[in-house]
PDB file of C-alpha atoms in Angstrom:
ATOM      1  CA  UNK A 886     165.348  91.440  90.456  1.00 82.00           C
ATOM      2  CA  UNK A 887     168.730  92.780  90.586  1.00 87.00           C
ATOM      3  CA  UNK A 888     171.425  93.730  87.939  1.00 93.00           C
ATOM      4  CA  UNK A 889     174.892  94.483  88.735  1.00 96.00           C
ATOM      5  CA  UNK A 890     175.832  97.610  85.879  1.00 96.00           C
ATOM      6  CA  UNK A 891     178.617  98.061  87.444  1.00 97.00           C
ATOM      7  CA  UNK A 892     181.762  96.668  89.099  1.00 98.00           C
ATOM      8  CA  UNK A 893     184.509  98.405  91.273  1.00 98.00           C
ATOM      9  CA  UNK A 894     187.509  96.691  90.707  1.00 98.00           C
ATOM     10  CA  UNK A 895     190.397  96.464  93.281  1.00 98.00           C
ATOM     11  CA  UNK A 896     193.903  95.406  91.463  1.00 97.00           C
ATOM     12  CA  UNK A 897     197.725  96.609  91.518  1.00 96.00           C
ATOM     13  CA  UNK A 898     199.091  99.278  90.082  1.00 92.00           C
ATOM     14  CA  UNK A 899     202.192  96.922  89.231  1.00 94.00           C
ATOM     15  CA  UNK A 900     201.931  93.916  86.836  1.00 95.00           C
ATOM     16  CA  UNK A 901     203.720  90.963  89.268  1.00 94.00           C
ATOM     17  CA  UNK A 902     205.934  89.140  88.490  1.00 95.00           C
ATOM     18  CA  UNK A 903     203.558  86.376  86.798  1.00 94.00           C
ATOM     19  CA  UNK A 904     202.001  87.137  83.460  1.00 96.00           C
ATOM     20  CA  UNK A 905     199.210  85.059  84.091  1.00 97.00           C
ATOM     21  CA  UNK A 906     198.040  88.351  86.588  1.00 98.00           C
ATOM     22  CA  UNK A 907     198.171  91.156  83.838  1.00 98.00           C
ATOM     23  CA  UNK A 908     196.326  88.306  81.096  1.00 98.00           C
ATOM     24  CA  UNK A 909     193.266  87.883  84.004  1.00 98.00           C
ATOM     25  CA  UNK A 910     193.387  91.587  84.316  1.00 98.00           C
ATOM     26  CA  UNK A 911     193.214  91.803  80.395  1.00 98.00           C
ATOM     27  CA  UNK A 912     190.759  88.758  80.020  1.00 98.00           C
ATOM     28  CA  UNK A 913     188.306  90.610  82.682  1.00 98.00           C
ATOM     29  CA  UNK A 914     187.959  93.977  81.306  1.00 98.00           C
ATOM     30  CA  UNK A 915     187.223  92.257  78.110  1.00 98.00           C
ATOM     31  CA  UNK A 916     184.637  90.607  79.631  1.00 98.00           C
ATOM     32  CA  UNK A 917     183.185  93.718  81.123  1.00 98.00           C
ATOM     33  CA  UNK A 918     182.804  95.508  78.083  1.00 98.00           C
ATOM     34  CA  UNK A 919     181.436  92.501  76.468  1.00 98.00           C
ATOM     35  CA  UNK A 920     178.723  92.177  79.179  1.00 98.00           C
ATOM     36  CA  UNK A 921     178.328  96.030  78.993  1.00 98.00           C
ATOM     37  CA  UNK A 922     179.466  96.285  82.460  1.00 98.00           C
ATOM     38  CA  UNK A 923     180.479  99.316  83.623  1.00 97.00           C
ATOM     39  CA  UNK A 924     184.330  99.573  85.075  1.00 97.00           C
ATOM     40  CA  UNK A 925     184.908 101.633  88.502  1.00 97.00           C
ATOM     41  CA  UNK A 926     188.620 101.876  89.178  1.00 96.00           C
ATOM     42  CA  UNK A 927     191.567 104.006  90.823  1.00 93.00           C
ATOM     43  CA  UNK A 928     192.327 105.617  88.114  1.00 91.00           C
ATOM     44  CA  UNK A 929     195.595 104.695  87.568  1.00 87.00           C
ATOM     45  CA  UNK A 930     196.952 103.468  83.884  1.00 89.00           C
ATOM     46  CA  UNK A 931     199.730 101.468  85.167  1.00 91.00           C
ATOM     47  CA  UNK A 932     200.153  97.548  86.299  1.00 95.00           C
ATOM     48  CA  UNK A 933     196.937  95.665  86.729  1.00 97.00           C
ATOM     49  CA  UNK A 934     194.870  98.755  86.864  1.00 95.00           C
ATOM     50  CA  UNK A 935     196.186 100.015  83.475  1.00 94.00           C
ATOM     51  CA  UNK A 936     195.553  96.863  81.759  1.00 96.00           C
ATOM     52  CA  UNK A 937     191.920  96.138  83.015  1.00 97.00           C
ATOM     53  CA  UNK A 938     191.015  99.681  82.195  1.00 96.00           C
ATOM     54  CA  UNK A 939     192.404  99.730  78.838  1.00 95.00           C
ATOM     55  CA  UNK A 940     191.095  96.303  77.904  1.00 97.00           C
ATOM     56  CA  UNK A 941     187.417  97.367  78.640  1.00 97.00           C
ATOM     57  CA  UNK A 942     187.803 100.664  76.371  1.00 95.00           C
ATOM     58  CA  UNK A 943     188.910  98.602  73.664  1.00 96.00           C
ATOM     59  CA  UNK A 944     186.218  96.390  73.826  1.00 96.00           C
ATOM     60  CA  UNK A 945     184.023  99.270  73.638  1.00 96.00           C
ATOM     61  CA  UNK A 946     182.897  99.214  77.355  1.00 96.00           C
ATOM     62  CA  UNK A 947     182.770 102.034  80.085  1.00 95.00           C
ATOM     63  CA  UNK A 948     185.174 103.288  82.877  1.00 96.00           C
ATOM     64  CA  UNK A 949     184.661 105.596  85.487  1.00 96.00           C
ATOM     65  CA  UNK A 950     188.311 106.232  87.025  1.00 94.00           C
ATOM     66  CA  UNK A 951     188.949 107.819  90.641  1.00 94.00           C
ATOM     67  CA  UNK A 952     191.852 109.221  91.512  1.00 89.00           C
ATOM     68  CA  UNK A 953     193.009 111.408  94.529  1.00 89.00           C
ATOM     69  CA  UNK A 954     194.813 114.622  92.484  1.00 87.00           C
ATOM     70  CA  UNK A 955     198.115 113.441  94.413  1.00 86.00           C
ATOM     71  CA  UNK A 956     198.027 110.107  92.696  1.00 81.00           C
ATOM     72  CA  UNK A 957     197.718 110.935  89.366  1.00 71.00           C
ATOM     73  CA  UNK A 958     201.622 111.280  88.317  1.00 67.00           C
ATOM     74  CA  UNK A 959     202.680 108.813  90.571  1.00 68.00           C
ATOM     75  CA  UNK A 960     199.788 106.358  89.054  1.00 64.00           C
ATOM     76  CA  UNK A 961     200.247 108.275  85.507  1.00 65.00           C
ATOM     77  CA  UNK A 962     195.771 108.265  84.677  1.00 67.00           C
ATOM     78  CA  UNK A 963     194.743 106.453  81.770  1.00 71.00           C
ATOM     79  CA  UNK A 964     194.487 108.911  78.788  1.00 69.00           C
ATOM     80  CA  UNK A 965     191.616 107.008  77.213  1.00 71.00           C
ATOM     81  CA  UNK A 966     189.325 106.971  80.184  1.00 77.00           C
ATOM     82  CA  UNK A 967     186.710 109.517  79.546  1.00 76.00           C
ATOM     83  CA  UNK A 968     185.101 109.976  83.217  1.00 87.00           C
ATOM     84  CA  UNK A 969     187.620 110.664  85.069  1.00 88.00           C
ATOM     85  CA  UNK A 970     187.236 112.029  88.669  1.00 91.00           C
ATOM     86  CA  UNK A 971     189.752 113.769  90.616  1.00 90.00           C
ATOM     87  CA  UNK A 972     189.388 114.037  94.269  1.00 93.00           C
ATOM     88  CA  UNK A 973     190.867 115.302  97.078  1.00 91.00           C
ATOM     89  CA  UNK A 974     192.058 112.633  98.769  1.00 91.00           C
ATOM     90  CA  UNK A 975     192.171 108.628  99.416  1.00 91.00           C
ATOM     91  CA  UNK A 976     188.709 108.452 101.834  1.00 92.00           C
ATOM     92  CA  UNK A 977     187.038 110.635  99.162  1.00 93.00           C
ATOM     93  CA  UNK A 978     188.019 108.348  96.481  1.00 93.00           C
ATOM     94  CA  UNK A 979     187.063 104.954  98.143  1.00 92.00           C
ATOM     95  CA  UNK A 980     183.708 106.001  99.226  1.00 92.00           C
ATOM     96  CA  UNK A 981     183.010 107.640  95.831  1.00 93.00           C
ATOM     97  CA  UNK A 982     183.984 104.132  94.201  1.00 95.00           C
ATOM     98  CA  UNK A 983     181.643 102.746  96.862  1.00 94.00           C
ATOM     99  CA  UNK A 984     178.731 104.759  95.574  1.00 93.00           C
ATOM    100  CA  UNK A 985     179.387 104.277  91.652  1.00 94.00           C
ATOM    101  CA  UNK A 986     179.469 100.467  92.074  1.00 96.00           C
ATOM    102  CA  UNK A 987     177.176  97.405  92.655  1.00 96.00           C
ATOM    103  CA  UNK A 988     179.701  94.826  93.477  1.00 97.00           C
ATOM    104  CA  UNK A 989     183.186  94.782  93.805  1.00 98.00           C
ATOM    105  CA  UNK A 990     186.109  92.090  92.604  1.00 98.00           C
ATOM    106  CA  UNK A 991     189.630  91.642  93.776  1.00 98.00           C
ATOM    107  CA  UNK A 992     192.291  90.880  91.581  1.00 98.00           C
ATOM    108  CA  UNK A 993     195.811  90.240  92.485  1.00 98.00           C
ATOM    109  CA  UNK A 994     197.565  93.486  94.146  1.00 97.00           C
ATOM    110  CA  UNK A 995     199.728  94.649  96.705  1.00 97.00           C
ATOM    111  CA  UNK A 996     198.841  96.130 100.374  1.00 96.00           C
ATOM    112  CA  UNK A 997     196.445  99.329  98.623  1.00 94.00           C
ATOM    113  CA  UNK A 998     194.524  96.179  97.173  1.00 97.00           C
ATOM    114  CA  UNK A 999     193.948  94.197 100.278  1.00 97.00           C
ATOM    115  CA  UNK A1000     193.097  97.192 102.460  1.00 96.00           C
ATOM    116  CA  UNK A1001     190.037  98.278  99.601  1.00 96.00           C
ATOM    117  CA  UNK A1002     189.393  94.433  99.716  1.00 97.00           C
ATOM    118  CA  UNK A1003     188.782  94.219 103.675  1.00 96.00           C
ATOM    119  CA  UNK A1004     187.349  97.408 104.051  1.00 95.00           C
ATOM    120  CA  UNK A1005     184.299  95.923 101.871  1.00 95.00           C
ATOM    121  CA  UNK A1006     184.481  92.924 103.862  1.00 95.00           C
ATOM    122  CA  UNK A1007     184.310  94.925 107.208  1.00 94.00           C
ATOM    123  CA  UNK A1008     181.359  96.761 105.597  1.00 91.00           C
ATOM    124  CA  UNK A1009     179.703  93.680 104.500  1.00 90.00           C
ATOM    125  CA  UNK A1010     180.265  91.496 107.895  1.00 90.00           C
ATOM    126  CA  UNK A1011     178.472  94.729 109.658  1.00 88.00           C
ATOM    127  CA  UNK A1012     175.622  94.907 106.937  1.00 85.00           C
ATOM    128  CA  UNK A1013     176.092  97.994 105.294  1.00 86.00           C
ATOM    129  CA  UNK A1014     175.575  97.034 102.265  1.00 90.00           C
ATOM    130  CA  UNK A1015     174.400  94.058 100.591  1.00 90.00           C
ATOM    131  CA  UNK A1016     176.604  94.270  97.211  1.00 94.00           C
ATOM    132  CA  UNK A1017     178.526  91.335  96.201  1.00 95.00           C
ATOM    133  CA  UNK A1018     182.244  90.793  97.280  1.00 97.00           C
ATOM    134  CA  UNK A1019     184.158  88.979  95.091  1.00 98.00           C
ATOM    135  CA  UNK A1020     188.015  87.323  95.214  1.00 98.00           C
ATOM    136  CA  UNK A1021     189.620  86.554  92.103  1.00 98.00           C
ATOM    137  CA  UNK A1022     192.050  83.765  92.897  1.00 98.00           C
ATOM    138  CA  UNK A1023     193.990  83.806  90.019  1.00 96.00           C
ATOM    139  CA  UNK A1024     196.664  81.645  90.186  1.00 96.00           C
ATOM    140  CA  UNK A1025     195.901  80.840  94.154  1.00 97.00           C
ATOM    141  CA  UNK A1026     197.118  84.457  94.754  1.00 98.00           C
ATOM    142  CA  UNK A1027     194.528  84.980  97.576  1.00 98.00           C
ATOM    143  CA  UNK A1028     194.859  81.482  99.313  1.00 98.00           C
ATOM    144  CA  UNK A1029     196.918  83.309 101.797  1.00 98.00           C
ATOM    145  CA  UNK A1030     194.407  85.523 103.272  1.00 97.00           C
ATOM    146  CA  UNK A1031     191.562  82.534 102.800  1.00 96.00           C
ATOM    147  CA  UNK A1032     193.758  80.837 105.372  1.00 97.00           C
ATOM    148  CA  UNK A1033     194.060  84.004 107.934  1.00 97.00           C
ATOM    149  CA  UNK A1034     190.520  84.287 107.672  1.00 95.00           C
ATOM    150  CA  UNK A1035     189.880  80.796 108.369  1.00 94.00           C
ATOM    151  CA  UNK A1036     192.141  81.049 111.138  1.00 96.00           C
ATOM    152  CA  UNK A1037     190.251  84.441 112.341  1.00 95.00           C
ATOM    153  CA  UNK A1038     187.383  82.170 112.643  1.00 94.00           C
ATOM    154  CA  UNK A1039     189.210  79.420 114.457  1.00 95.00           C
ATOM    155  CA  UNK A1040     190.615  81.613 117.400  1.00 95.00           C
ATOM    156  CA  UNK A1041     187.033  83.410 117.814  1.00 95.00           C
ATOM    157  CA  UNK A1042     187.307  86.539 116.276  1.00 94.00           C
ATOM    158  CA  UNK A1043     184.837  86.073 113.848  1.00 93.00           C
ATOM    159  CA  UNK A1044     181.785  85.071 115.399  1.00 90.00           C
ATOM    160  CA  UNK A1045     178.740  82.900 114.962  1.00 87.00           C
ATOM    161  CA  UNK A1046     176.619  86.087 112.940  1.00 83.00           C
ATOM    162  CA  UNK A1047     179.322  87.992 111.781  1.00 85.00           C
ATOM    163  CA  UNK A1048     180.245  85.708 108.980  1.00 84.00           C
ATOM    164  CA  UNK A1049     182.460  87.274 106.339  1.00 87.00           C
ATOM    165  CA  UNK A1050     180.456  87.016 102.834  1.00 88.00           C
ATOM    166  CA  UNK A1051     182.621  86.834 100.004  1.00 95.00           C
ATOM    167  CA  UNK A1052     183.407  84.721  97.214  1.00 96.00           C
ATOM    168  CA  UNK A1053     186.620  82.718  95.413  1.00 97.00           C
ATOM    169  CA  UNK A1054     186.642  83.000  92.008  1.00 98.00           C
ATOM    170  CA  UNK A1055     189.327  80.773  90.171  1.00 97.00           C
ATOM    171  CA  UNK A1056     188.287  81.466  86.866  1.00 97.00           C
ATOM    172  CA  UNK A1057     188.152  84.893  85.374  1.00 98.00           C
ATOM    173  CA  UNK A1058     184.792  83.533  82.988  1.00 97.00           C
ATOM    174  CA  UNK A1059     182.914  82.774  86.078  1.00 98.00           C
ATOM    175  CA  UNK A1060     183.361  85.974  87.885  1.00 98.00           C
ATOM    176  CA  UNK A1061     180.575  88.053  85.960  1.00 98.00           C
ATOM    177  CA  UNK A1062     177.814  84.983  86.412  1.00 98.00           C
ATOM    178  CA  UNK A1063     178.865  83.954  89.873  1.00 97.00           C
ATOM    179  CA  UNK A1064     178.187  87.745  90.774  1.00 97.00           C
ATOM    180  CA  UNK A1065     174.739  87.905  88.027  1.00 96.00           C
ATOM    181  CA  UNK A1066     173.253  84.849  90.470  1.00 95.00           C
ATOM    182  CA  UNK A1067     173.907  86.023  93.696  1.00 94.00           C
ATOM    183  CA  UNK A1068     171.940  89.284  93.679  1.00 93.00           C
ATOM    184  CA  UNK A1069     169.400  87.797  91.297  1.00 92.00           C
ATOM    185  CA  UNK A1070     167.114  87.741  94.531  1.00 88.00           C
ATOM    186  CA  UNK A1071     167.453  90.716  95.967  1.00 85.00           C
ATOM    187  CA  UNK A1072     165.681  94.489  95.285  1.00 83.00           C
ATOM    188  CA  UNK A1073     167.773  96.568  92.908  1.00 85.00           C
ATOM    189  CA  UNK A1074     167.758  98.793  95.862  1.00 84.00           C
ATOM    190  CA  UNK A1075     169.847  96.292  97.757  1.00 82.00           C
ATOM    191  CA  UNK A1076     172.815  97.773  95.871  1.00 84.00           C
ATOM    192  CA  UNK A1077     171.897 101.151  96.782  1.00 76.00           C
ATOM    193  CA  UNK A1078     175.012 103.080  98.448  1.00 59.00           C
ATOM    194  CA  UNK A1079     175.705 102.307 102.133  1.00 59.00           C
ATOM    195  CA  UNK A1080     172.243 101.500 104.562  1.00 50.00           C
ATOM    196  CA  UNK A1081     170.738  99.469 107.443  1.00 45.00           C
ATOM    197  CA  UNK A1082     170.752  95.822 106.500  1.00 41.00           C
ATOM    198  CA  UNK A1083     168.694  94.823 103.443  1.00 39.00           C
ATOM    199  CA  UNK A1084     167.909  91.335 102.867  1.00 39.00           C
ATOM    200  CA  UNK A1085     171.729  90.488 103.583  1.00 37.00           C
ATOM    201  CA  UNK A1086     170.954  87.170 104.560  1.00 40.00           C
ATOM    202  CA  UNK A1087     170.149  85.548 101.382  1.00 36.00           C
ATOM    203  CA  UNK A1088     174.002  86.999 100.012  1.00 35.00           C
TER     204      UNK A1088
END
């Protein structure tokens, strides 16, 4: 039986304009740390990212940070994040938080956000890996893109068998279960880094 130990976590680097974005942030790290889940991030200790981060390390929790060496003034790196890694650049730094995690969760972000988000997506709809997507629709923030991809659907350009697999979260409290259950199934090795299809089908 599988046991997510980890979660990449896509978010902004800027807080919104709403507060109720950087109090989910805040409200999910803390979860984290309680459920001794380990935090993969950008890096960056600004916005979103800065909160999340922070909030796990003061709940006692862990975070792994990635950051492309170009990034780190621009997304000034969290002092109190202990494993830091600097890479070289941005396709380094996505596929390393690939590796490090066994699901991944979108909060609320700008254009950096949805790119990491679809890219997991794309990965997932082509069955290269079997890890857990998940949407955090705080505040209906990702209704937009529910609707494009509905609409995807509609015109044909997602097909019958290449279903995208992901899941809307309203509630930060139901994002660590919601992702618990659905890989409570499957091998651990089903959240192995990138491979041929592995029991995908029961995602």
């Amino acid at each position: 039986m599988a046991t997510i130990t980890s979660i990449c976590v896509y978010c902004g680097s800027g807080n919104g304009h709403a507060d109720i974005h950087v109090n989910a942030a805040r409200e999910f790290g803390a979860a984290m740390a309680k459920a001794g889940i380990r935090l993969v991030y950008g890096g960056g200790g600004i916005g979103l990212m800065g909160a999340l981060a922070s909030a796990v390390i003061d709940g006692g929790g862990k975070v792994t940070g990635i950051i492309p060496d170009f990034l780190k003034r621009k997304e000034m790196s969290l002092d109190g994040v202990m494993d830091l890694v600097i890479v070289p650049d941005m396709h380094t730094r996505k596929m390393r938080m690939f590796t490090e995690a066994d699901a991944f969760v979108a909060l609320p972000g700008g254009i950096g956000t949805l790119e990491e988000l679809v890219e997991q997506l794309t990965w997932a709809q082509l069955g290269r890996h079997a890890k857990p997507v998940a949407i955090a629709n705080v505040g209906g923030f990702w209704d937009p893109l529910r609707v494009l991809l509905d609409h995807m659907k509609d015109e044909g350009f997602i097909r019958p068998g290449l279903q995208v697999k992901y899941s809307v979260i309203d509630e930060v409290r139901d994002i660590i279960p919601t992702l618990q259950a659905q890989v409570a199934s499957l091998p651990q090795r089903a959240l192995s880094a990138e491979h041929d299809p592995i029991v995908t089908e029961k995602m």
